[in-house]
XYZ file of N, CA and C in Angstrom:
870
model
N 12.950 26.986 -13.737
C 12.102 27.093 -14.761
C 11.489 28.172 -14.825
N 10.902 29.354 -15.962
C 10.967 30.253 -15.788
C 9.285 30.749 -15.648
N 8.421 29.486 -16.034
C 6.606 28.807 -15.859
C 6.230 29.981 -14.583
N 5.516 30.739 -14.641
C 5.084 30.976 -13.764
C 4.593 29.995 -12.892
N 4.290 30.116 -11.282
C 3.635 28.440 -10.491
C 2.810 29.733 -9.836
N 1.516 29.504 -9.583
C 0.046 29.864 -8.866
C 0.008 28.603 -8.042
N -1.017 28.907 -7.377
C -1.070 27.938 -5.664
C -2.755 28.306 -5.136
N -3.165 27.812 -5.565
C -4.882 27.528 -5.332
C -5.133 27.156 -4.128
N -5.008 28.035 -2.830
C -5.319 26.657 -2.011
C -4.328 26.993 -0.985
N -4.268 27.704 0.020
C -2.956 27.647 0.873
C -3.269 27.361 2.607
N -2.914 25.882 2.526
C -3.392 24.932 3.561
C -1.994 24.854 4.318
N -1.635 23.832 4.760
C -0.492 23.711 5.024
C 0.253 22.727 4.418
N -0.822 22.188 3.305
C 0.186 21.771 2.185
C 0.524 23.076 0.705
N -0.528 23.344 0.513
C -0.617 25.005 -0.360
C 1.156 25.706 0.226
N 0.748 26.050 1.850
C 2.014 26.879 2.106
C 3.435 26.826 1.430
N 3.313 24.908 1.997
C 4.049 24.438 2.148
C 4.936 24.406 1.202
N 4.355 24.000 -0.542
C 4.491 23.938 -1.616
C 5.267 25.360 -2.204
N 4.273 26.125 -2.252
C 4.692 27.609 -2.593
C 6.132 28.224 -2.225
N 6.582 28.143 -0.686
C 7.664 27.989 -0.150
C 8.673 26.667 -0.514
N 8.773 25.793 -0.656
C 9.595 25.105 -1.343
C 9.571 25.169 -2.813
N 8.818 25.817 -3.597
C 9.346 25.909 -5.291
C 9.731 27.539 -5.202
N 9.105 28.420 -4.510
C 10.089 29.669 -4.478
C 11.817 29.192 -3.698
N 11.731 28.624 -3.432
C 13.646 28.463 -2.377
C 14.439 27.464 -3.831
N 13.444 27.055 -4.459
C 14.209 25.823 -5.466
C 14.359 26.856 -7.164
N 13.653 28.305 -6.339
C 14.422 28.926 -7.700
C 12.788 29.499 -8.810
N 11.782 28.779 -8.100
C 10.478 29.109 -9.869
C 10.180 30.086 -8.963
N 9.468 30.442 -9.993
C 8.229 31.734 -9.797
C 7.140 31.709 -9.633
N 7.172 32.397 -7.907
C 5.290 32.532 -7.600
C 4.917 33.384 -8.604
N 3.056 32.453 -9.090
C 2.579 33.707 -9.897
C 1.595 34.612 -9.164
N 0.822 33.712 -8.571
C -0.199 34.040 -7.358
C -0.935 33.489 -6.568
N -1.779 33.941 -5.778
C -1.789 32.893 -4.283
C -3.428 33.595 -4.549
N -4.038 31.784 -4.134
C -5.685 32.483 -4.076
C -6.281 31.003 -2.442
N -6.692 32.028 -2.170
C -7.000 30.858 -1.083
C -8.283 31.995 -0.432
N -9.203 30.415 0.256
C -10.914 31.229 1.051
C -10.730 32.216 1.862
N -9.303 32.316 2.671
C -9.159 32.591 3.799
C -7.896 33.914 3.745
N -8.419 34.774 3.745
C -7.079 36.416 3.519
C -6.428 35.892 4.553
N -6.591 35.685 5.290
C -5.244 35.168 6.448
C -4.548 34.215 5.880
N -4.653 33.326 5.532
C -4.224 32.773 4.903
C -3.049 32.917 3.628
N -4.006 33.919 2.577
C -2.552 34.821 1.929
C -1.829 35.473 2.212
N -2.336 36.399 3.228
C -1.599 37.065 4.273
C -0.055 36.236 4.579
N -0.621 35.424 5.156
C 0.364 34.527 5.825
C 1.383 33.918 4.712
N 1.279 33.397 3.705
C 2.034 33.121 2.586
C 3.096 34.004 1.609
N 1.925 35.294 1.540
C 3.137 36.337 1.405
C 3.917 36.809 1.879
N 3.873 37.097 3.297
C 4.648 36.579 4.198
C 5.898 36.553 4.714
N 5.798 34.524 4.280
C 6.357 33.965 3.866
C 7.271 33.634 2.624
N 6.460 34.141 1.605
C 7.543 34.355 0.747
C 8.339 35.589 0.027
N 7.547 36.813 1.056
C 7.999 38.259 0.229
C 7.198 38.642 -0.780
N 6.092 38.264 -0.487
C 5.449 38.611 -1.934
C 4.479 39.226 -1.515
N 3.088 40.313 -2.361
C 2.147 41.231 -2.226
C 1.192 40.724 -3.426
N 0.604 39.875 -2.859
C -0.311 39.230 -4.243
C -1.383 39.073 -3.619
N -2.707 40.200 -4.491
C -4.208 39.651 -4.057
C -4.327 38.539 -4.555
N -5.489 38.803 -3.052
C -6.671 37.148 -3.215
C -7.595 37.359 -4.240
N -6.775 36.575 -5.295
C -7.921 36.296 -6.878
C -7.365 35.912 -7.019
N -8.099 34.801 -7.531
C -8.512 33.271 -8.682
C -8.318 33.758 -9.754
N -8.611 34.550 -10.060
C -9.074 34.976 -11.992
C -7.045 35.336 -11.936
N -6.216 36.746 -11.302
C -5.329 36.639 -11.226
C -4.313 35.274 -11.066
N -4.754 35.033 -10.304
C -3.325 33.624 -10.703
C -3.841 32.667 -11.606
N -4.742 32.480 -11.819
C -4.795 31.476 -13.179
C -4.000 32.122 -14.579
N -4.546 33.389 -14.861
C -4.149 34.494 -16.223
C -2.862 34.199 -15.761
N -2.140 34.273 -14.797
C -0.799 34.889 -14.590
C 0.536 33.700 -14.429
N -0.650 32.808 -14.568
C 0.426 31.380 -13.861
C 0.499 30.600 -15.386
N 1.449 30.191 -15.874
C 1.393 29.058 -16.510
C 0.931 27.198 -15.798
N 1.696 26.709 -14.507
C 1.435 25.971 -13.533
C 0.810 26.103 -12.824
N -0.727 25.656 -12.241
C -1.105 25.994 -11.506
C -1.563 24.352 -10.269
N -1.027 24.704 -9.316
C -1.540 23.938 -8.860
C -2.584 24.393 -7.525
N -3.304 22.912 -7.576
C -5.243 23.258 -6.539
C -4.648 22.032 -5.460
N -4.331 23.497 -3.956
C -4.264 22.249 -3.109
C -5.383 22.347 -1.868
N -6.325 22.939 -1.884
C -7.741 22.480 -1.854
C -8.317 21.350 -0.706
N -8.738 20.877 -0.248
C -9.624 19.519 0.388
C -10.308 19.806 -0.903
N -10.511 17.582 -0.794
C -11.270 16.572 -1.792
C -12.310 17.157 -2.238
N -12.747 17.801 -0.732
C -14.180 18.085 -1.638
C -14.372 19.564 -2.286
N -13.496 20.057 -1.786
C -13.407 21.546 -2.570
C -13.233 21.529 -3.908
N -11.927 20.561 -4.526
C -11.620 20.656 -5.606
C -12.432 20.848 -7.327
N -13.830 19.963 -6.998
C -14.550 20.221 -8.290
C -15.360 21.330 -7.927
N -15.689 22.255 -6.979
C -16.083 23.466 -6.789
C -14.798 24.768 -7.245
N -13.354 24.557 -7.289
C -13.094 25.498 -7.649
C -12.398 25.023 -9.133
N -13.081 24.001 -9.726
C -12.497 23.659 -11.451
C -14.085 24.452 -11.875
N -14.977 24.575 -11.458
C -16.602 24.621 -12.426
C -15.629 25.903 -12.238
N -15.590 27.268 -10.900
C -14.716 28.419 -11.293
C -14.267 28.787 -11.811
N -12.935 28.321 -11.894
C -12.108 28.324 -13.135
C -12.877 28.607 -14.052
N -13.332 27.247 -14.463
C -13.759 27.071 -15.943
C -15.080 28.048 -16.386
N -15.968 28.317 -15.891
C -16.896 28.925 -15.887
C -16.124 31.128 -14.859
N -15.224 31.141 -15.146
C -14.931 32.593 -14.818
C -13.699 33.068 -15.753
N -12.947 31.973 -16.107
C -11.827 32.408 -17.336
C -12.406 31.992 -19.111
N -11.804 32.927 -19.412
C -11.788 32.549 -20.853
C -11.295 31.006 -21.379
N -11.413 29.917 -22.614
C -10.480 29.639 -22.822
C -9.413 29.805 -23.108
N -8.778 30.900 -23.742
C -8.017 31.110 -23.438
C -6.694 31.551 -22.590
N -7.599 32.117 -21.322
C -7.212 31.538 -20.303
C -6.581 30.596 -19.355
N -7.307 29.693 -19.966
C -7.015 28.034 -19.468
C -6.107 27.241 -20.396
N -6.329 27.470 -21.855
C -5.697 26.056 -22.863
C -3.996 26.692 -22.417
N -3.242 25.658 -23.046
C -2.176 24.913 -22.958
C -1.807 25.182 -21.406
N -2.282 25.842 -20.448
C -1.433 25.732 -19.252
C -1.896 24.063 -18.193
N -0.677 23.941 -17.213
C -1.011 22.567 -16.504
C -1.628 22.969 -14.924
N -2.962 22.274 -14.936
C -3.214 21.802 -14.053
C -3.627 20.761 -13.101
N -2.869 21.469 -11.770
C -2.429 19.769 -10.201
C -3.052 19.534 -9.499
N -3.915 19.012 -9.194
C -4.141 19.014 -7.909
C -3.923 17.399 -6.748
N -4.014 18.060 -6.135
C -2.930 16.952 -5.138
C -3.374 16.559 -4.096
N -5.113 15.939 -4.657
C -5.254 14.979 -4.047
C -4.599 13.512 -3.901
N -4.654 13.013 -3.024
C -3.588 11.671 -3.002
C -5.306 10.360 -3.393
N -6.728 10.736 -3.013
C -7.717 9.684 -3.248
C -8.440 10.140 -4.973
N -7.911 11.474 -5.347
C -8.982 11.784 -6.153
C -7.748 11.526 -7.633
N -8.257 11.262 -8.943
C -8.062 11.023 -9.774
C -7.721 12.523 -11.005
N -7.343 12.471 -12.010
C -7.499 14.160 -12.552
C -8.206 14.518 -13.429
N -9.663 13.239 -13.578
C -10.680 13.046 -14.247
C -12.357 14.358 -13.508
N -11.511 14.712 -12.330
C -12.024 16.171 -11.458
C -11.591 17.598 -11.990
N -10.703 17.216 -13.161
C -10.169 18.367 -14.056
C -10.550 18.023 -14.771
N -12.077 17.288 -15.721
C -12.196 17.421 -17.363
C -12.726 18.937 -17.406
N -13.607 19.518 -17.122
C -13.759 20.639 -17.471
C -12.922 21.841 -18.142
N -11.372 21.184 -17.183
C -10.507 21.944 -17.790
C -9.256 21.708 -19.096
N -9.550 20.375 -18.769
C -8.807 19.564 -19.742
C -9.726 19.986 -21.208
N -11.509 19.888 -21.143
C -11.823 20.496 -22.138
C -11.411 21.767 -23.157
N -11.711 22.226 -22.207
C -10.576 24.172 -22.657
C -9.033 24.013 -22.862
N -9.117 22.675 -23.406
C -7.444 22.597 -23.349
C -6.430 22.710 -22.443
N -6.411 22.596 -21.660
C -5.469 22.451 -20.202
C -4.875 20.503 -19.922
N -3.212 20.905 -19.551
C -3.415 19.713 -19.488
C -3.246 19.639 -18.520
N -3.586 18.137 -17.555
C -3.905 18.132 -16.410
C -3.434 16.962 -15.329
N -3.516 16.225 -14.674
C -3.091 16.150 -13.346
C -2.936 15.962 -12.198
N -2.846 14.449 -11.832
C -2.655 15.013 -9.897
C -1.054 14.696 -9.320
N -0.584 15.378 -8.714
C 0.629 15.340 -7.992
C 0.345 14.678 -6.640
N 0.460 13.913 -5.333
C 0.153 13.877 -4.788
C 2.023 13.242 -4.045
N 2.059 14.268 -2.968
C 3.582 14.111 -2.175
C 2.972 12.889 -0.938
N 3.859 11.706 -0.784
C 3.615 10.791 -0.655
C 4.323 11.235 1.308
N 3.786 12.346 2.207
C 4.356 12.644 2.657
C 3.318 13.022 4.086
N 3.046 13.734 4.917
C 2.443 14.725 5.968
C 2.288 15.633 6.841
N 2.011 16.795 6.207
C 2.792 18.132 6.548
C 1.572 18.751 7.752
N 2.146 18.833 9.035
C 1.291 18.843 10.049
C 1.585 20.284 10.526
N 2.674 21.217 10.158
C 2.088 22.901 9.512
C 2.730 23.668 8.478
N 2.666 24.483 9.003
C 2.995 26.117 7.261
C 4.023 26.406 7.611
N 4.687 26.305 8.590
C 6.050 26.994 9.026
C 7.189 26.104 8.255
N 7.208 25.111 8.942
C 8.391 24.045 8.040
C 7.837 23.045 7.627
N 6.613 23.252 7.008
C 6.325 21.313 6.179
C 7.115 22.034 4.492
N 7.712 22.552 4.232
C 8.381 22.961 2.401
C 9.668 21.386 3.309
N 10.153 22.118 4.330
C 11.071 20.489 4.977
C 10.787 19.098 3.728
N 9.326 18.936 4.793
C 8.761 17.481 4.261
C 8.784 17.549 2.726
N 9.104 18.146 1.749
C 8.868 17.557 0.105
C 9.826 16.840 -0.214
N 10.713 17.143 0.029
C 12.066 16.816 -0.389
C 12.655 15.041 -0.100
N 13.663 14.459 -0.804
C 13.628 13.449 -0.958
C 12.719 12.127 -0.764
N 11.069 12.808 -1.037
C 10.140 11.113 -1.085
C 9.563 11.331 -2.681
N 8.298 10.326 -2.177
C 7.622 9.873 -3.894
C 6.797 10.402 -3.703
N 6.567 11.083 -5.014
C 5.548 12.010 -5.764
C 4.699 10.899 -6.452
N 3.274 10.413 -5.889
C 2.275 9.623 -6.393
C 1.664 10.868 -7.866
N 1.996 10.219 -9.479
C 1.378 10.978 -10.472
C 0.596 10.404 -11.299
N -0.850 10.961 -11.575
C -1.573 10.218 -12.439
C -1.788 12.090 -13.429
N -2.385 11.475 -14.919
C -2.770 12.324 -15.832
C -2.136 11.869 -16.846
N -2.399 13.287 -17.481
C -1.834 14.025 -18.940
C -0.009 13.414 -19.126
N 0.293 13.087 -19.982
C 1.666 12.417 -20.420
C 2.389 14.000 -20.611
N 1.910 15.385 -21.239
C 2.201 16.553 -21.173
C 2.319 17.306 -20.143
N 1.867 17.162 -19.168
C 1.633 17.746 -17.548
C 2.617 17.096 -16.642
N 2.758 15.773 -17.295
C 4.247 14.830 -16.182
C 5.403 15.930 -16.427
N 5.842 15.778 -18.161
C 6.840 16.260 -18.561
C 7.385 17.658 -18.020
N 6.276 18.944 -18.108
C 6.444 20.247 -17.190
C 6.730 20.076 -16.178
N 5.964 18.700 -15.501
C 6.273 19.258 -13.563
C 7.468 18.574 -13.627
N 7.739 17.296 -13.917
C 8.581 16.309 -13.652
C 10.042 17.359 -13.422
N 10.524 18.270 -13.548
C 11.809 19.088 -13.202
C 11.509 19.791 -11.304
N 10.205 19.929 -11.414
C 9.852 20.637 -10.132
C 9.998 19.160 -9.169
N 9.243 17.920 -9.755
C 9.991 16.980 -8.352
C 11.473 16.510 -8.628
N 12.123 17.017 -9.575
C 13.617 16.640 -9.526
C 14.084 17.277 -8.289
N 13.931 18.736 -8.709
C 14.440 19.661 -7.977
C 14.147 19.749 -6.147
N 13.153 18.589 -6.125
C 12.864 18.612 -4.626
C 13.291 16.782 -4.493
N 14.139 16.386 -5.385
C 14.731 15.466 -5.812
C 13.579 13.981 -4.745
N 12.724 13.618 -5.323
C 11.897 13.062 -5.056
C 12.492 11.829 -6.463
N 11.004 11.035 -6.244
C 10.759 10.264 -7.234
C 9.300 10.271 -7.566
N 9.135 9.461 -8.285
C 7.850 9.427 -8.986
C 7.315 7.959 -9.275
N 6.248 7.768 -8.386
C 4.971 6.731 -8.411
C 4.335 7.151 -9.512
N 4.073 5.894 -10.678
C 3.076 6.483 -11.546
C 1.762 5.504 -10.848
N 0.619 6.283 -11.070
C -0.788 5.592 -10.769
C -1.210 5.468 -11.915
N -1.855 4.263 -12.465
C -3.445 4.125 -12.603
C -4.692 4.445 -12.140
N -5.121 5.556 -13.061
C -6.767 6.162 -12.343
C -7.437 5.228 -12.110
N -7.465 4.180 -12.100
C -8.190 3.219 -11.694
C -8.678 2.319 -9.962
N -6.929 2.717 -9.644
C -5.650 2.768 -8.724
C -5.828 3.164 -7.623
N -6.826 4.910 -7.907
C -6.115 5.438 -7.180
C -6.141 5.163 -5.496
N -7.340 5.697 -5.304
C -7.913 5.023 -3.854
C -7.616 3.671 -3.427
N -6.636 2.891 -3.874
C -6.054 2.019 -2.876
C -4.944 2.987 -2.833
N -3.871 3.215 -3.462
C -3.011 3.437 -3.224
C -3.401 4.712 -2.208
N -3.790 5.857 -1.969
C -4.290 6.468 -1.012
C -4.761 5.669 0.213
N -5.681 4.591 0.102
C -5.343 3.724 1.838
C -4.318 3.615 1.818
N -3.470 3.462 0.599
C -2.103 2.382 1.262
C -1.472 3.808 2.805
N -1.310 4.928 1.950
C -0.915 6.213 2.772
C -1.413 6.197 4.165
N -3.135 6.328 3.875
C -3.905 6.343 4.914
C -3.518 5.770 6.007
N -2.872 4.329 5.682
C -2.656 2.897 6.746
C -1.619 3.069 7.282
N -1.110 3.342 6.460
C 1.238 4.205 7.222
C 0.954 4.786 8.088
N 0.719 6.481 8.040
C 0.684 7.634 8.368
C -0.474 7.648 9.289
N -2.319 7.954 8.791
C -2.884 8.167 9.363
C -3.654 7.367 11.097
N -3.096 5.756 10.538
C -3.695 4.390 10.995
C -2.485 4.286 12.264
N -1.357 5.016 11.479
C 0.133 4.921 12.969
C -0.464 5.339 14.080
N -0.780 7.079 13.779
C -1.137 6.968 14.722
C -2.049 7.464 15.705
N -2.908 6.430 15.254
C -4.104 6.277 15.294
C -4.036 4.888 16.794
N -3.021 3.716 15.929
C -1.878 3.010 16.974
C -1.121 3.592 18.007
N -0.446 4.537 17.760
C 0.284 5.319 19.022
C -1.032 5.856 20.126
N -1.556 6.426 19.877
C -3.098 6.911 20.661
C -3.523 6.020 21.428
N -3.702 4.303 20.669
C -4.120 3.125 21.596
C -3.447 3.355 22.146
N -1.840 3.242 21.966
C -0.662 2.255 23.103
C -0.962 3.218 24.199
N -1.094 4.739 23.707
C -0.447 5.798 25.259
C -1.538 4.875 26.429
N -3.391 4.757 25.677
C -4.617 4.216 26.879
C -3.771 3.287 27.429
N -3.374 2.394 25.937
C -3.055 1.246 26.783
C -1.948 1.536 28.421
N -1.048 2.848 28.060
C -0.012 3.085 29.240
C -0.836 3.806 30.569
N -1.573 4.531 30.175
C -2.784 5.056 31.077
C -3.199 4.056 31.515
N -3.847 2.918 31.467
C -4.537 2.322 32.246
C -3.313 1.159 32.882
N -2.164 1.488 32.778
C -1.257 0.806 34.182
C -0.845 1.792 34.893
N -1.382 3.474 35.023
C -1.190 4.271 35.983
C 0.556 5.266 35.479
N 0.959 5.161 33.934
C 1.797 6.340 33.599
C 0.991 6.980 32.959
N 1.641 8.031 32.411
C 1.104 9.134 31.629
C 1.356 9.443 29.860
N 0.235 8.917 29.568
C 0.093 8.944 27.326
C 1.813 9.114 27.190
N 1.760 10.086 26.958
C 3.184 11.469 27.143
C 4.441 10.164 27.554
N 4.032 9.951 28.475
C 5.415 9.245 28.809
C 5.370 7.688 27.585
N 4.881 6.809 28.040
C 4.027 5.932 27.134
C 5.231 5.938 26.041
N 4.179 7.154 25.325
C 4.466 7.279 23.687
C 6.372 7.670 24.041
N 7.018 8.471 24.432
C 8.013 8.547 24.652
C 9.080 7.474 24.524
N 8.361 6.200 25.800
C 9.048 5.219 25.866
C 9.314 4.233 24.681
N 8.303 4.439 23.930
C 7.825 3.730 23.259
C 8.643 3.826 21.483
N 9.343 5.938 21.470
C 9.798 6.011 19.800
C 10.964 5.176 19.872
N 12.434 4.505 20.890
C 12.974 3.636 20.141
C 12.649 2.330 19.689
N 11.392 1.704 20.389
C 11.008 0.833 19.502
C 10.846 1.223 18.140
N 9.877 2.480 18.227
C 9.177 2.136 16.836
C 9.660 2.906 15.829
N 11.020 3.369 15.822
C 12.568 4.111 14.700
C 13.048 3.034 14.998
N 13.619 1.654 15.710
C 14.512 0.662 15.716
C 13.127 0.486 14.319
N 12.041 -0.429 14.290
C 11.073 -1.108 14.053
C 10.938 -0.321 12.369
N 11.166 0.734 12.293
C 10.969 1.481 10.913
C 11.947 1.275 10.187
N 13.371 1.456 10.708
C 14.719 0.676 10.406
C 14.533 -0.758 9.806
N 13.839 -1.838 10.826
C 14.464 -2.983 10.248
C 13.317 -3.547 8.804
N 12.059 -2.266 8.848
C 11.299 -2.427 8.136
C 12.317 -2.156 6.389
N 12.916 -0.524 6.928
C 13.968 -0.075 6.009
C 14.419 -1.652 5.214
N 15.355 -2.033 6.222
C 16.268 -2.735 5.893
C 16.058 -3.977 5.204
N 14.739 -5.053 5.563
C 14.621 -6.004 6.007
C 13.682 -6.287 5.053
N 12.451 -4.760 5.258
C 11.296 -5.239 4.721
C 10.222 -5.659 5.527
N 8.821 -6.054 5.253
C 7.996 -5.566 6.449
C 7.765 -7.570 6.917
N 7.836 -7.778 5.897
C 8.075 -9.598 6.528
C 9.089 -9.639 7.297
N 10.476 -10.283 6.500
C 11.358 -10.198 7.596
C 11.781 -9.314 9.038
N 10.836 -8.159 8.895
C 10.846 -6.997 10.490
C 10.095 -7.614 11.867
N 8.848 -8.456 10.965
C 7.931 -8.990 12.066
C 9.628 -9.589 13.017
N 8.728 -8.919 14.645
C 9.394 -9.808 16.134
C 7.837 -10.240 16.358
N 8.260 -10.794 17.476
C 7.451 -10.740 18.392
C 6.353 -11.813 19.027
N 5.347 -11.620 19.766
C 4.724 -12.784 20.371
C 3.871 -14.010 18.925
N 3.732 -13.102 18.317
C 2.419 -13.821 17.075
C 3.760 -14.863 16.179
N 4.696 -13.844 16.072
C 5.922 -14.934 15.233
C 6.472 -15.676 15.707
N 5.826 -16.080 16.962
C 7.673 -16.681 17.792
C 6.458 -17.918 18.024
N 4.994 -17.937 17.508
C 4.561 -18.669 18.228
C 3.568 -18.999 19.524
N 3.608 -17.997 20.605
C 3.703 -17.729 21.696
C 2.021 -17.328 21.736
N 1.305 -17.939 22.099
C -0.074 -18.631 22.055
C -0.375 -17.862 23.684
N -0.165 -18.601 24.119
C -0.417 -18.031 26.541
C 0.017 -16.313 25.923
N 1.001 -16.341 25.771
C 1.141 -14.399 25.498
C 0.116 -13.517 24.733
N -0.474 -13.352 23.430
C -1.497 -13.595 23.219
C -2.427 -13.699 23.457
N -3.035 -15.088 24.058
C -3.905 -14.840 25.142
C -3.787 -14.046 26.844
N -2.525 -13.973 26.642
C -3.002 -12.511 27.717
C -2.817 -11.078 27.429
N -2.421 -11.515 26.550
C -3.051 -9.083 26.024
C -4.887 -9.763 25.671
N -4.932 -10.230 25.057
C -6.513 -10.479 24.722
C -6.921 -10.384 26.401
N -7.246 -10.717 27.344
C -8.235 -11.444 28.396
C -7.589 -9.940 29.152
N -6.526 -9.206 29.184
C -6.398 -7.737 30.263
C -6.594 -6.593 29.068
N -6.369 -6.893 27.677
C -7.475 -5.769 27.015
C -9.025 -5.680 27.376
N -9.045 -6.816 27.837
C -10.788 -7.442 27.549
C -10.682 -6.757 28.864
N -10.130 -6.644 30.184
C -10.634 -6.292 31.016
C -10.448 -4.962 30.949
N -9.922 -3.809 30.666
C -9.526 -2.479 30.997
C -9.693 -2.001 29.776
N -9.238 -2.490 28.506
C -9.864 -1.472 27.209
C -10.473 -2.179 26.013
N -11.589 -2.688 26.538
C -11.945 -3.492 25.743
C -13.020 -3.039 24.271
N -13.059 -1.550 24.263
C -13.179 -0.960 22.922
C -11.721 -0.711 22.039
N -11.177 -1.589 22.303
C -9.788 -1.491 21.517
C -9.492 -3.158 20.936
N -9.852 -4.152 21.472
C -9.753 -5.485 21.390
C -10.092 -5.859 20.254
N -11.018 -5.160 19.367
C -11.082 -5.781 17.947
C -10.078 -5.395 16.956
N -9.641 -3.937 17.176
C -8.412 -3.525 16.453
C -7.166 -4.703 16.571
N -7.012 -4.891 17.681
C -5.982 -5.773 18.247
C -5.551 -7.399 17.894
N -7.255 -7.822 17.289
C -7.479 -8.387 17.263
C -7.221 -8.839 15.397
N -8.084 -7.827 14.751
C -8.308 -7.825 13.724
C -6.109 -7.469 13.325
N -5.666 -6.613 13.916
C -4.449 -7.213 13.373
C -3.737 -8.120 13.488
N -3.862 -8.745 14.553
C -3.803 -10.262 14.947
C -3.889 -10.791 13.813
N -4.560 -11.171 13.360
C -4.803 -12.084 12.419
C -4.145 -11.903 10.959
N -3.952 -10.647 10.580
C -2.903 -10.524 9.694
C -1.721 -11.021 10.309
N -1.385 -10.516 10.969
C -0.182 -10.856 11.497
C 0.665 -12.200 11.633
N -0.695 -13.175 11.321
C -0.725 -14.967 11.824
C -0.375 -14.951 10.268
N -1.017 -14.601 9.239
C -0.080 -14.873 7.936
C 0.820 -13.831 7.158
N 1.472 -13.010 8.007
C 2.773 -12.220 8.296
C 3.869 -13.138 8.516
N 3.709 -13.878 10.040
C 4.507 -14.731 9.991
C 4.608 -16.076 9.392
N 3.600 -16.760 9.035
C 3.692 -18.219 8.189
C 4.454 -17.525 6.761
N 3.764 -16.167 5.958
C 4.742 -16.221 5.064
C 6.551 -16.190 6.007
N 6.711 -15.432 6.887
C 8.393 -15.330 7.028
C 8.497 -16.905 7.412
N 8.083 -17.661 8.090
C 8.451 -18.723 8.512
C 8.355 -18.936 9.610
N 8.333 -18.358 10.820
C 8.285 -18.646 11.637
C 7.468 -19.397 12.948
N 6.191 -19.490 11.544
C 5.445 -20.593 12.600
C 4.985 -21.080 11.924
N 4.413 -22.817 12.121
C 3.968 -23.616 11.186
C 2.220 -23.364 11.139
N 1.238 -24.363 10.405
C 0.532 -23.811 10.221
C -0.431 -24.452 11.555
N -0.991 -25.596 12.174
C -0.975 -25.354 13.572
C -0.866 -24.359 14.389
N -0.010 -23.796 14.918
C 0.378 -22.297 15.359
C -0.576 -21.727 14.702
N -0.426 -21.449 13.384
C -1.410 -20.079 13.021
C -2.686 -20.531 12.561
N -3.285 -21.960 12.975
C -4.254 -21.844 13.136
C -5.556 -22.064 15.010
N -3.818 -22.144 15.816
C -4.389 -21.934 16.999
C -4.261 -20.317 17.316
N -3.734 -19.486 16.906
C -3.528 -17.981 16.992
C -5.272 -17.548 16.167
N -5.086 -18.069 15.473
C -6.501 -17.934 14.337
C -7.839 -17.864 15.172
N -7.965 -19.162 16.216
C -8.977 -19.270 16.550
C -8.796 -17.998 17.627
N -8.239 -18.124 18.341
C -8.210 -17.002 19.376
C -8.327 -16.258 19.386
N -7.628 -15.127 17.858
C -7.913 -14.081 17.591
C -9.135 -13.948 16.953
N -10.209 -14.677 16.924
C -11.444 -15.018 16.000
C -12.403 -14.160 17.414
């Protein structure tokens, strides 16, 4: 692709995207960030020497990725719309990478003739050094203008990615699903670590002990689906074991009891769907978990 690509916002995702695009042979035509240090870091990674200029980044680019935090997207859009002429915006593609917000937040640019959309990599980016590796072989949630999609589709394919087309009104539900799997999984690991501390082990050691279990569970979900991957006391209708969990947590870690019970109630429904527990067992478990 000969089109120049500008990146606005050089946090973990923005920097990862810039590096990944360059590695795939795309032309990086501009960088902008509120932090001059972020631009300096990105320039070093890309072997470029871009000025930290919003105007230059937009004017010299045919495609502009906006990878700033969600709360800053509208302000960036307003700054572009008010600071550049229609000619500098018309027929260009503007893509923000928020998982929760729709392309509607780019409306001011669309009014000036731009093609707009949102492209959210279904991935977590924890660092700027190696984050670009996470761009490959993943799904990308897209919502927005068809023309914008056709123009950026080769980028997705170059990363060997697949596309999830998202309806604008369901963007928040889509993002909630991603947050539950990624962010709340971290929370669950954090909780498990604290439970290990309650039995006198180190939290880090406990997480390492759980790692093979986590990896096998992910494998089972991938190969069998979440319903058939379910194992454990609820899936067996083992009411005494669940009751023992509740008593132990109530005594040592009462602050997480509500989490255990809430997840348990949903797990009962999965057990019913799997067919490994019957209605009477499910009712007893639900009473216990209420």
